[in-house]
Coordinates of C-alpha atoms in Angstrom, one line a residue:
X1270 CA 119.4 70.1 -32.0
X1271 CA 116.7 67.5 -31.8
X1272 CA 113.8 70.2 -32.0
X1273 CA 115.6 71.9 -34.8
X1274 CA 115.9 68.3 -36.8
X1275 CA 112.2 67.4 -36.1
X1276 CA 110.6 70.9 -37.5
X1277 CA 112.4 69.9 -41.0
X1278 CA 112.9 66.2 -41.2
X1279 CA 110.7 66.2 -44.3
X1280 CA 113.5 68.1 -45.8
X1281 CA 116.6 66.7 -43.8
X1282 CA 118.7 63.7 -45.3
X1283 CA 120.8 63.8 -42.2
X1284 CA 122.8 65.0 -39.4
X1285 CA 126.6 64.8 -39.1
X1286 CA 129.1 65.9 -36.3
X1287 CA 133.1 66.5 -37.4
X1288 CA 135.9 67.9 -36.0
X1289 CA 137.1 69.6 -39.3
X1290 CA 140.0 72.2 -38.8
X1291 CA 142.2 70.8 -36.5
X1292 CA 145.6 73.0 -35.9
X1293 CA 147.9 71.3 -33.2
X1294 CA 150.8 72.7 -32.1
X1295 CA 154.2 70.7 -30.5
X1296 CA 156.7 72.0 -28.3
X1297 CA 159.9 70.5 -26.9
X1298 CA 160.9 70.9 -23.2
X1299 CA 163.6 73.9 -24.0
X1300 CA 161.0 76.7 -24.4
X1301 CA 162.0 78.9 -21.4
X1302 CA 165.8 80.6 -21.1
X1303 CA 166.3 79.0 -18.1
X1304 CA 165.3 75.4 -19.9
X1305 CA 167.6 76.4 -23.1
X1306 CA 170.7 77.7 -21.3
X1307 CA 170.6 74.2 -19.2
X1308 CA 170.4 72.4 -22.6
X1309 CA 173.0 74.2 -24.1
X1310 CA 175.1 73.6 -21.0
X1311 CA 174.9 69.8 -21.4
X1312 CA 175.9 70.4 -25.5
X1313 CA 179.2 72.3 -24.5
X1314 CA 178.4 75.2 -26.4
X1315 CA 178.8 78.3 -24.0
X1316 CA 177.6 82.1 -23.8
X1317 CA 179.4 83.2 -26.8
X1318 CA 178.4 80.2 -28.9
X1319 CA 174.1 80.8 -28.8
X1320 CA 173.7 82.5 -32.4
X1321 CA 176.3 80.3 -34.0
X1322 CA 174.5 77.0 -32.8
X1323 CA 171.2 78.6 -33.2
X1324 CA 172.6 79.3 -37.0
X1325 CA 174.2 76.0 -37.5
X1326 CA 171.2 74.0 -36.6
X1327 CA 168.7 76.1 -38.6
X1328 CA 170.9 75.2 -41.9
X1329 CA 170.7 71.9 -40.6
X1330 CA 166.7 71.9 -41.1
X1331 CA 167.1 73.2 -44.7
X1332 CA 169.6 71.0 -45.8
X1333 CA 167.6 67.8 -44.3
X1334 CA 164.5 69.5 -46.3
X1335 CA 166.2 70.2 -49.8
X1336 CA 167.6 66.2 -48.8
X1337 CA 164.0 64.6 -48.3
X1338 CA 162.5 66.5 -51.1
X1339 CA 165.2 65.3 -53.4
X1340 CA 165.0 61.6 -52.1
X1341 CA 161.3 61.7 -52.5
X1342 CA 161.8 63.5 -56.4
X1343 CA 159.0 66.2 -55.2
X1344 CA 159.4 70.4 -55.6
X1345 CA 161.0 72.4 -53.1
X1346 CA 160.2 76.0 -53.1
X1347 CA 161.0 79.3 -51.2
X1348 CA 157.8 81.3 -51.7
X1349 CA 158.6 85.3 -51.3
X1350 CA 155.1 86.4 -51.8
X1351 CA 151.5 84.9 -50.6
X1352 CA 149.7 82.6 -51.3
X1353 CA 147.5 79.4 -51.0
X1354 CA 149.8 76.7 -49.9
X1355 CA 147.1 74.5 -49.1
X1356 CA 145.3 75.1 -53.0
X1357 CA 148.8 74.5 -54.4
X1358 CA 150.1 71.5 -52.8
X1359 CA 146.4 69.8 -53.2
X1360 CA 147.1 70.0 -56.9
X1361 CA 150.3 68.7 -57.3
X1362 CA 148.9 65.6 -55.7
X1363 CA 146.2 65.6 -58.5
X1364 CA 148.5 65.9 -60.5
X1365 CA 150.9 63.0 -59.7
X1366 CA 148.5 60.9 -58.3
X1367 CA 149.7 60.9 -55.0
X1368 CA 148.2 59.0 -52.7
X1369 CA 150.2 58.7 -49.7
X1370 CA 153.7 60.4 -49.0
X1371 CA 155.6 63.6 -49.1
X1372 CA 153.6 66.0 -51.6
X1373 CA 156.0 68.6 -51.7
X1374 CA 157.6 71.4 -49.2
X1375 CA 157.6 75.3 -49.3
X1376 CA 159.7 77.0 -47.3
X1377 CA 158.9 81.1 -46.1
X1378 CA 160.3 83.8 -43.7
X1379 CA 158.3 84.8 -41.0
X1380 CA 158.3 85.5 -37.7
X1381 CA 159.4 82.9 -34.9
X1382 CA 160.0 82.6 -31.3
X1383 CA 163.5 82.1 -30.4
X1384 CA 166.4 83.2 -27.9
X1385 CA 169.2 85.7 -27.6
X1386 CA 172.1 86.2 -25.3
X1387 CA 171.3 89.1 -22.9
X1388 CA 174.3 90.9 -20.5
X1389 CA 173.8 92.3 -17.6
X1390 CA 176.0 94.1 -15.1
X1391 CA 176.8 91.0 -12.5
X1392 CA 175.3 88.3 -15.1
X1393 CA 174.4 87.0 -18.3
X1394 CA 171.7 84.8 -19.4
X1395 CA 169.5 83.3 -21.8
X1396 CA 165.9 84.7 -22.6
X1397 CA 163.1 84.1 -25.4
X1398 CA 163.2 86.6 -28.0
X1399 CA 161.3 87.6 -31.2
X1400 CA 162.6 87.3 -34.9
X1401 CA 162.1 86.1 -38.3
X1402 CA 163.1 82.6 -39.6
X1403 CA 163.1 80.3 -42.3
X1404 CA 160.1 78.0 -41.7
X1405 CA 159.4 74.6 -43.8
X1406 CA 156.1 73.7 -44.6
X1407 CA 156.3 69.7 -45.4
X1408 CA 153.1 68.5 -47.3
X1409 CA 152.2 65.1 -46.8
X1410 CA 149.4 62.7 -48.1
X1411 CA 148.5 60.5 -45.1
X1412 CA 146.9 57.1 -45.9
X1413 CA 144.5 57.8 -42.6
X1414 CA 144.5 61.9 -42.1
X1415 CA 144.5 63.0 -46.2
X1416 CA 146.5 66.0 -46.9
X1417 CA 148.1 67.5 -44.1
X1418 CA 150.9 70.1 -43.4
X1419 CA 153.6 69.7 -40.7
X1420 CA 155.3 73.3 -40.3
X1421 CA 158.7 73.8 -38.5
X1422 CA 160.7 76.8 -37.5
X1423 CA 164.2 76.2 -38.3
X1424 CA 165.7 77.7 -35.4
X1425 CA 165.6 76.5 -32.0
X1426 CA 162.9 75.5 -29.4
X1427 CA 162.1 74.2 -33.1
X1428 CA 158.6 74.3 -32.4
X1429 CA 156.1 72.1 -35.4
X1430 CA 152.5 72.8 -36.5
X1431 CA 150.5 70.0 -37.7
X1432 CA 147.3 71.1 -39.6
X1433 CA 144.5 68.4 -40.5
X1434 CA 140.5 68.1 -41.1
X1435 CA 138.7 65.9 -39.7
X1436 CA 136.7 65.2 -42.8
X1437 CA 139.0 64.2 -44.9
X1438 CA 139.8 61.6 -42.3
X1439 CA 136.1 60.7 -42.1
X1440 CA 135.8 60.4 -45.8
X1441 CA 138.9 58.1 -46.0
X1442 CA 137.2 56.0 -43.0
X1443 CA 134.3 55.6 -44.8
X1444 CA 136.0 54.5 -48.1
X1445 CA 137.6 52.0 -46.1
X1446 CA 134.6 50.7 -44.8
X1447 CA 132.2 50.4 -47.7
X1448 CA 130.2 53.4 -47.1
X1449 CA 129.3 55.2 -50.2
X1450 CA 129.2 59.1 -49.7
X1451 CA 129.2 62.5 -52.2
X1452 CA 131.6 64.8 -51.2
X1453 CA 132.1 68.4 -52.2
X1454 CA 135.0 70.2 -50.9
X1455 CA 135.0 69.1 -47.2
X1456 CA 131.4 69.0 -46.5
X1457 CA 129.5 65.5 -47.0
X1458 CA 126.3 66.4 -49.2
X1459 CA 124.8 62.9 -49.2
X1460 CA 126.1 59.3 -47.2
X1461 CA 124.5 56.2 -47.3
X1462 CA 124.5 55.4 -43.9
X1463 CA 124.5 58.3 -41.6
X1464 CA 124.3 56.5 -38.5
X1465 CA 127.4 54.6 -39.4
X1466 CA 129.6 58.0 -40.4
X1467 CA 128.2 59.3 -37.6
X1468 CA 130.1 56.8 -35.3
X1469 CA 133.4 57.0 -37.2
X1470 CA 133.4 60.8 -36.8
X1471 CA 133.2 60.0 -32.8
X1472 CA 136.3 58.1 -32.7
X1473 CA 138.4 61.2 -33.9
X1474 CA 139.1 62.6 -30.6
X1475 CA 140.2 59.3 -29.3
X1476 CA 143.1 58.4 -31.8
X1477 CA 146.6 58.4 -30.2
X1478 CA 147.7 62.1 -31.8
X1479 CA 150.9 62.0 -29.1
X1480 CA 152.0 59.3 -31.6
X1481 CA 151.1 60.8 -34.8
X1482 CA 152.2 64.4 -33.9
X1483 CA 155.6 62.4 -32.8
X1484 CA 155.9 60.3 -36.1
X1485 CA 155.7 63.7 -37.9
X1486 CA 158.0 65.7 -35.8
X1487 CA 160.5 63.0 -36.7
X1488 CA 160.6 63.6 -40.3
X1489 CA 161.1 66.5 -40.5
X1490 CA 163.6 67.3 -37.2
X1491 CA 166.7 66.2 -38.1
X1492 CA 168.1 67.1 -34.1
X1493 CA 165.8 64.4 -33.1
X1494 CA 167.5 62.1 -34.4
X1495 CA 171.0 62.6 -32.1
X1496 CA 171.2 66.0 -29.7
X1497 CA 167.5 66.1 -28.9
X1498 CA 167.0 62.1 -28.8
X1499 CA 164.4 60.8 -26.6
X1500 CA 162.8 64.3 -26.1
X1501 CA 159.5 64.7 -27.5
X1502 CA 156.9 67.1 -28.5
X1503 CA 154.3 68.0 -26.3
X1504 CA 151.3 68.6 -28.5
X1505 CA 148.1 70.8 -27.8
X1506 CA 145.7 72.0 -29.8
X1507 CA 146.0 75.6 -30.6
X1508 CA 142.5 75.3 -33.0
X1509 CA 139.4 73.3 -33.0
X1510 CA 136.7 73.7 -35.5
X1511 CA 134.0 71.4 -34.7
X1512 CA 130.8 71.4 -37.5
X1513 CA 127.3 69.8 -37.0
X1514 CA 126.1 69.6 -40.8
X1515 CA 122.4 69.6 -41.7
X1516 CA 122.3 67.8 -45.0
X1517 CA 119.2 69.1 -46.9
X1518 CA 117.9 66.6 -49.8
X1519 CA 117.3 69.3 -52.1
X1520 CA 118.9 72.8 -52.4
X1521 CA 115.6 74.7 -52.9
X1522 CA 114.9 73.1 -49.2
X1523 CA 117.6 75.0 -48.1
X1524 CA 118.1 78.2 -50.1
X1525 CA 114.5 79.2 -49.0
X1526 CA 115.1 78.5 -45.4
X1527 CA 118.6 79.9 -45.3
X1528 CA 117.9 83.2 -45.6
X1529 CA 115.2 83.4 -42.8
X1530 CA 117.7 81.8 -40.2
X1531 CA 120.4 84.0 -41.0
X1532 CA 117.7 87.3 -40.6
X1533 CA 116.7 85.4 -37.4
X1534 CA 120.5 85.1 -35.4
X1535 CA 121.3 88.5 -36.6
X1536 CA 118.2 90.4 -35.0
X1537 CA 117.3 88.1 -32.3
X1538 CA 120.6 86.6 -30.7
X1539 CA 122.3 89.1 -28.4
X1540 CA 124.8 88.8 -26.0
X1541 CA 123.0 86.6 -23.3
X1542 CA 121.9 84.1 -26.1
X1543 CA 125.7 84.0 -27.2
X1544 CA 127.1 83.4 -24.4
X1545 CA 124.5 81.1 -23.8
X1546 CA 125.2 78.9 -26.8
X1547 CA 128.5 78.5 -25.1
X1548 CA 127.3 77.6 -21.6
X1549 CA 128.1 80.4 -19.6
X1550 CA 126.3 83.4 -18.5
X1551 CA 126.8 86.8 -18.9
X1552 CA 127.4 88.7 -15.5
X1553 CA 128.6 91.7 -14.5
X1554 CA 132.7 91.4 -14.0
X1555 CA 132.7 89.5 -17.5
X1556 CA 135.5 91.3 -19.5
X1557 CA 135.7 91.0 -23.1
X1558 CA 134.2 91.7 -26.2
X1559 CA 131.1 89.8 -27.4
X1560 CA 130.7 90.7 -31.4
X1561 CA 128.0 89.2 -34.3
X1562 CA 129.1 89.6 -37.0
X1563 CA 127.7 89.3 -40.8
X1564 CA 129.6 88.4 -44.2
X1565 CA 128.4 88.2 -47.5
X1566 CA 131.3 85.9 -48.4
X1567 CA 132.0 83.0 -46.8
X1568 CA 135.4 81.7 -48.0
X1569 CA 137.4 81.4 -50.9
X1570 CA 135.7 78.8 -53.5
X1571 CA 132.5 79.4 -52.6
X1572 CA 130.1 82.2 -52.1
X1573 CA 127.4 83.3 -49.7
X1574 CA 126.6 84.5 -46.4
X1575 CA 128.1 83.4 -43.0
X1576 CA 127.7 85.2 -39.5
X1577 CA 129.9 84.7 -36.9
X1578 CA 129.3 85.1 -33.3
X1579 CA 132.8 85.9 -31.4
X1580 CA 133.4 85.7 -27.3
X1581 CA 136.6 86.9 -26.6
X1582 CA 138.7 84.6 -28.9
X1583 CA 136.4 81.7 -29.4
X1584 CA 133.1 82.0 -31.9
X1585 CA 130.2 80.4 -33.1
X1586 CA 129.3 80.2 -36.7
X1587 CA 127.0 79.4 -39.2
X1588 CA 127.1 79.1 -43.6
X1589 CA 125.9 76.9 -45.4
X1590 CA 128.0 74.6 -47.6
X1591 CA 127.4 73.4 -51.9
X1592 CA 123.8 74.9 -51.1
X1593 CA 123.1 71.6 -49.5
X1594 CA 124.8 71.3 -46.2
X1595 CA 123.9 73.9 -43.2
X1596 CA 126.8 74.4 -41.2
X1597 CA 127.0 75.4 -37.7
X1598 CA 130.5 75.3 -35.9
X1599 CA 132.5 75.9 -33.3
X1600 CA 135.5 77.1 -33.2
X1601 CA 138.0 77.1 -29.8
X1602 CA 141.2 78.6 -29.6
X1603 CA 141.0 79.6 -26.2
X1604 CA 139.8 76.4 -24.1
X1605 CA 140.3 77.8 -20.3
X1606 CA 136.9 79.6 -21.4
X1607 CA 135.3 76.2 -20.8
X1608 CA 136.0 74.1 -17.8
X1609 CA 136.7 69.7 -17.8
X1610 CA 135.9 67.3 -14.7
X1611 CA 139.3 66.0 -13.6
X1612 CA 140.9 64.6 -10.6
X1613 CA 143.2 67.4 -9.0
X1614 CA 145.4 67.9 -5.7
X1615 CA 144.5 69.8 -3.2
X1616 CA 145.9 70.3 0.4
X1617 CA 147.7 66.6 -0.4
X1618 CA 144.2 64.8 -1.5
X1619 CA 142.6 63.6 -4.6
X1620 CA 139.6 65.3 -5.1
X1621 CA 137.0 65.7 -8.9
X1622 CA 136.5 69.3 -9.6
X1623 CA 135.6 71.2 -12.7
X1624 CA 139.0 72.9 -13.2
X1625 CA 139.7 75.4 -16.9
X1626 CA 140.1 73.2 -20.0
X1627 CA 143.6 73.0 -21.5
X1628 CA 145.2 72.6 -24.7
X1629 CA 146.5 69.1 -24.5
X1630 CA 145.3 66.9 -26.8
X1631 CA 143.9 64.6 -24.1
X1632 CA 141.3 67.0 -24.0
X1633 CA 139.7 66.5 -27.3
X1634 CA 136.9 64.5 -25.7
X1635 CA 136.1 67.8 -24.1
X1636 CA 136.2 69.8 -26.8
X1637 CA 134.0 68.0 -28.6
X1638 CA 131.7 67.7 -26.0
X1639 CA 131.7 71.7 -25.5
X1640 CA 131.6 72.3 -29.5
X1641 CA 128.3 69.5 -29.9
X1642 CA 126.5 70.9 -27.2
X1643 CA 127.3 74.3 -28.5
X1644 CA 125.8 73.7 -31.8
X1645 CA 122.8 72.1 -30.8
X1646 CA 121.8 75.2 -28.6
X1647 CA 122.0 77.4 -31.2
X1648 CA 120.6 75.0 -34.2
X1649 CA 117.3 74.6 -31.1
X1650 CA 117.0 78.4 -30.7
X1651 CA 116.4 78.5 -34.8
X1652 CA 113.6 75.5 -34.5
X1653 CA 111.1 78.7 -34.1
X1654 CA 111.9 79.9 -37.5
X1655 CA 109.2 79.3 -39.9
X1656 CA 110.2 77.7 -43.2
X1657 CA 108.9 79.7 -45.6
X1658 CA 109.1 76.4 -48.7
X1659 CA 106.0 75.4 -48.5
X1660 CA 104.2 78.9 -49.0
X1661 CA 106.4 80.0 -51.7
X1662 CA 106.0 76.4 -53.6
X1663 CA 102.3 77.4 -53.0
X1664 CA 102.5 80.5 -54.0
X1665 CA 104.2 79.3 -57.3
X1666 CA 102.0 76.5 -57.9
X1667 CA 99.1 78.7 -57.9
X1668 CA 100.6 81.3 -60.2
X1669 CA 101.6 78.9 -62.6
X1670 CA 99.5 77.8 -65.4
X1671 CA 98.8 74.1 -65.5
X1672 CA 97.3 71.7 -67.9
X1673 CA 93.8 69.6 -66.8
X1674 CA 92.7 66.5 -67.7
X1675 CA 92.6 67.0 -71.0
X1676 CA 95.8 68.7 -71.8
X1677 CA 93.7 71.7 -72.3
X1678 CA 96.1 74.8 -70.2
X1679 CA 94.6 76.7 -67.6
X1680 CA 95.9 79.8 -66.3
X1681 CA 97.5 80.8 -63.0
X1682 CA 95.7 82.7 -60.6
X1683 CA 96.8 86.5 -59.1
X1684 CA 96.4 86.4 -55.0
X1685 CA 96.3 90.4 -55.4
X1686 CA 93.9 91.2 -58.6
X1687 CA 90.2 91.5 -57.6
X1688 CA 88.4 89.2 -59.9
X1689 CA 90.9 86.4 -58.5
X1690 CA 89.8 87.9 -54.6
X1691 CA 86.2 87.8 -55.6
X1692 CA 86.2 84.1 -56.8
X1693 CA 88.0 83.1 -53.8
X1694 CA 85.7 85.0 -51.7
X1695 CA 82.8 83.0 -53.5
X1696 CA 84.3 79.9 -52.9
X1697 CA 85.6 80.0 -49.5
X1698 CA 81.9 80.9 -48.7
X1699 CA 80.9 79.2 -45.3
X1700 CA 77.5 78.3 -46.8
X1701 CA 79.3 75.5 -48.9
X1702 CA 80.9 74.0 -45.7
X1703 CA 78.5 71.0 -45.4
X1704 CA 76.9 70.6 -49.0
X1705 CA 79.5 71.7 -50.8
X1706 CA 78.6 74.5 -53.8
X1707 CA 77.5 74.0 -57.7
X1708 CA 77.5 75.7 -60.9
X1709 CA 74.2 78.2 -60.0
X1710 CA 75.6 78.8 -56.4
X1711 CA 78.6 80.0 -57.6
X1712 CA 76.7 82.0 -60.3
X1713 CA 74.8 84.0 -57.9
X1714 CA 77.9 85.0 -56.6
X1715 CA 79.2 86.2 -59.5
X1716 CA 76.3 88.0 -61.3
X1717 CA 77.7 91.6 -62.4
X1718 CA 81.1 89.9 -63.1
X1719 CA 79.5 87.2 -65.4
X1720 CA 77.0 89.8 -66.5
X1721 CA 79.5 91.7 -68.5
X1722 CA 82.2 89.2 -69.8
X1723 CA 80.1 86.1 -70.7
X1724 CA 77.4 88.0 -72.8
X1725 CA 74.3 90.2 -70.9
X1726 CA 72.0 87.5 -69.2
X1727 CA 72.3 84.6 -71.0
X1728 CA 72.1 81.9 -68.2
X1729 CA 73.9 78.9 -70.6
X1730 CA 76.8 81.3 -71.4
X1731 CA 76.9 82.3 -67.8
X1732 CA 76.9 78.9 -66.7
X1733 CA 79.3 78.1 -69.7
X1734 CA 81.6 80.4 -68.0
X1735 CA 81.5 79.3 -64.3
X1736 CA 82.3 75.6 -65.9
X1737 CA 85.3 77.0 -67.2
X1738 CA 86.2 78.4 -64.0
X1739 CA 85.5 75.3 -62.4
X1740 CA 87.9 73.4 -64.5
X1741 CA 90.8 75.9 -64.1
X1742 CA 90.6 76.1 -60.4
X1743 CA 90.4 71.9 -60.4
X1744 CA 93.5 71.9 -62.6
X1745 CA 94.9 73.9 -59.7
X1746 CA 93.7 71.8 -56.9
X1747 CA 92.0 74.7 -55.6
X1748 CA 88.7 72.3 -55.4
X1749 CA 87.8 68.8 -55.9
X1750 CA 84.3 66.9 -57.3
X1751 CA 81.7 65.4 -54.5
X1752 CA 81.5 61.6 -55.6
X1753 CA 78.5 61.0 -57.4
X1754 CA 77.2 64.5 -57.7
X1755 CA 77.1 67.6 -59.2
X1756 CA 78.7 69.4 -56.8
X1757 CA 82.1 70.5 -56.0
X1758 CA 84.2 71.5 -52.9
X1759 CA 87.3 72.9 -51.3
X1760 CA 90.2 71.3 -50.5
X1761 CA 92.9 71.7 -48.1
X1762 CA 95.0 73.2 -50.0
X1763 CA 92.3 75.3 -51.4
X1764 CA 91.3 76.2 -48.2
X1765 CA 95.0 77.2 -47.2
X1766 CA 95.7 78.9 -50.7
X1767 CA 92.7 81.1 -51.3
X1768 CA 92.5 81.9 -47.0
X1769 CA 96.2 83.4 -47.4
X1770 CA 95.4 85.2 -50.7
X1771 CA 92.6 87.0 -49.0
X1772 CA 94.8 87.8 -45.9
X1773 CA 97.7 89.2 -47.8
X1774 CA 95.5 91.5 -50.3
X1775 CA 92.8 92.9 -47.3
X1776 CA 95.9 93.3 -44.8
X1777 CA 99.2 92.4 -45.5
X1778 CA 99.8 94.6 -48.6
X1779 CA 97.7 97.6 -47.2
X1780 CA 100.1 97.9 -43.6
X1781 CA 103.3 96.9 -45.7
X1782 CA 102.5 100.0 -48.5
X1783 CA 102.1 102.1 -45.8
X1784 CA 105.5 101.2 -44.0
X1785 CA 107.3 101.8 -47.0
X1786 CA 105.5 104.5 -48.4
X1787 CA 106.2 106.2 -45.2

């Protein structure tokens, strides 16, 4: 993204990459039949006895829930229609200052992978099976991770859900390190050391999550505690959102710029520069859908555009955030897409291959190697994009009346009316290149203009006049005073100002007219 960064560092604070949604999954070593008929086996409990003890310990969960949100004096509620679980238990921590502990726990019927008792005509057995069962959402405030949920199904394999974002463990980083930051919602819109923040968001993927997922699946599995001791949860990561934020210093920067990037990825990014973004190439036995896809709203508190670019089940995106932050992410739910260098086994030797990427969370180095280099393709292929900022704050200074020297107000100038094209004509005359031009050069110019609104032929009216033209276009920067003379010139900006004018009322607007009015 280095390109992309260098076209706009004039109007870049800074650059940040975060993991930010992070949705891991845990699951116990009794997810097969086979697996949970061998376990059962070793609990005593035979064929006849699977929906009792699948019953039994799914009360069990409850109870330990309604228990722990009792101990803790925080809500417990069965929720029987939707909503914003997230939105709801972020305000009861408001709202009782809670800064580290259980927030509160909701519990919902949904569906859940399970297993049922099958017969057969020589045998019977245990296989997985689909229903619907209580699960417990358990909302904690983590003194490292902020607000996280850890979900559990109440029946068995008693599979858990941990949902974080990596920003609000940034932010909390941060705080504990003395870095001052502004942060709205979870995008950072200003930090005081970038480079700093920058490093802390690196060490995300290294933190020990087989611990933390473990800690979690504790309290809130009571079985782990006697009948499923010393088993543990095998976590991977069923989501990855990983965000490079380009912090803008003002929002007019962005709100200019913004549109012309999101015009830009939905005409000129097909399929090959998709699937280039996320290092692969597009042949000819690829199977799958490749979809671009443009929203006017980009999530629930605030509104704008986004477009998503989807492979198959992983996607690119792009939003911005507070109208400061432009966000590009990546977001992997299917990681065998992607491939990791690792040792493997192959005819009994060792051998370094690039093999498909799993969902273990020892691969989080990976995915956020993937995701980063992901981002900065597609931030590089919008470096072309012109920013339009400077030619509308142009455009606006010139059509704004100003005040001179003397407080006395001048009035803007119209790029498309013909006096306005005639002066600038006069002006931008290459005769005045090396002397520059004065009051009776300027005149000449002018003659059947001057003639009928400063009074027939009177030369000191007519000079009167071009004074007072001289002083509004000065008040607009348009030209400058020669030291120690009487004459005046252009400046750059001028130059840049009156050239475009000319452009846009001799070609633009005549081709443009005729597009639309065909």
């Amino acid at each position: 993204m280095k390109e992309f960064v260098r076209r706009h560092e004039a109007r870049i604070h800074g650059v940040l990459s975060c993991f930010d949604r992070m949705l891991f999954r845990g699951y116990l070593p009794i997810m097969s039949g086979w697996s949970m008929a061998q376990f059962l086996k070793g609990q005593g409990v035979g064929n006849a006895g699977l929906k009792p003890f699948l019953l039994e310990n799914a009360e069990r969960v409850k109870a330990h829930a309604i228990a722990l949100a009792k101990r803790h004096e925080r809500p417990y509620q069965y929720l029987t229609t939707g909503m914003r679980k997230e939105d709801a238990a972020r305000k009861l921590a408001e709202r009782d200052g809670i800064e580290e502990g259980l927030v509160c726990i909701f519990s919902a019927l949904e569906p859940c992978r399970t297993f049922s008792f099958r017969f057969t005509t020589h045998s019977a057995f245990v296989q997985p099976a689909r229903r619907k069962c209580l699960h417990l959402y358990f909302y904690f405030m983590d003194r490292d991770l902020g607000l996280i949920h850890v979900r559990v199904q109440s029946w068995f394999p008693l599979q858990i859900q941990v949902y974080l974002n990596g920003h609000e463990w940034l932010a909390r980083k941060l705080t504990a390190h003395g870095v001052r930051y502004t942060k709205h919602d979870n995008a950072f819109v200003w930090i005081e050391d970038m480079a700093r923040a920058q490093r802390f968001a690196d060490r995300f993927a290294s933190l020990n999550w087989p611990a933390i997922l473990n800690r979690y699946a504790k309290r809130v599995t009571p079985q782990l505690q006697d009948i499923l001791r010393g088993c543990q949860h095998y976590g991977v990561s069923a989501q990855s959102v990983y965000s490079t934020d380009i912090v803008f210093k003002t929002r007019q920067d962005l709100c200019e710029l913004y549109p012309k990037l999101l015009s830009h990825s939905t005409l000129c990014f097909g399929a090959q520069e998709v699937m280039n973004f996320l290092g692969r190439k597009l042949h000819g036995k690829f199977e799958g859908e490749i979809v671009s896809d443009l929203s006017s709203f980009v999530c629930r508190r605030t509104g704008g555009s986004r477009i998503k670019h989807r492979v198959k089940e992983n996607w690119l995106k792009m939003y911005d955030k507070s109208g400061l932050v432009l966000r590009v992410e990546t977001v992997i739910n299917n990681p065998e897409e992607f491939r990791v260098r690792k040792q493997v086994l192959r005819q009994g030797k060792r051998t370094t291959e690039w093999v498909a990427m799993r969902k273990g969370v020892a691969y989080l180095f990976r995915y956020r190697e993937v995701s980063l280099q992901a981002n900065g393709r597609y931030l590089d292929a919008l470096a072309g994009v012109d920013n339009p900022t400077d030619a509308k704050r142009a455009l606006e200074r010139v059509t704004t009346s100003k005040q001179d020297a003397a407080g006395r107000r001048c009035g803007g100038f119209n790029p498309l009316a013909r006096q306005d094209a005639q002066l600038f004509q006069s002006l931008m005359d290459g005769e005045h290149c090396l002397r520059g031009f004065a009051n009776r050069d300027i005149r000449a110019r002018l003659q059947s203009r001057l003639i009928s609104q400063a009074g027939g032929h009177d030369t000191r009216k007519q000079s009167a006049k071009v004074s007072r033209i001289f002083r509004r276009c000065h008040a607009h920067g348009l030209i400058a005073k020669i030291a120690h003379t009487r004459r005046w010139r252009v400046t750059g900006y001028g130059r840049q100002v009156m050239g475009a004018s000319l452009y846009l009322r001799e070609h633009h607007f005549p081709s443009d007219y005729m597009k639309i009015a065909a």
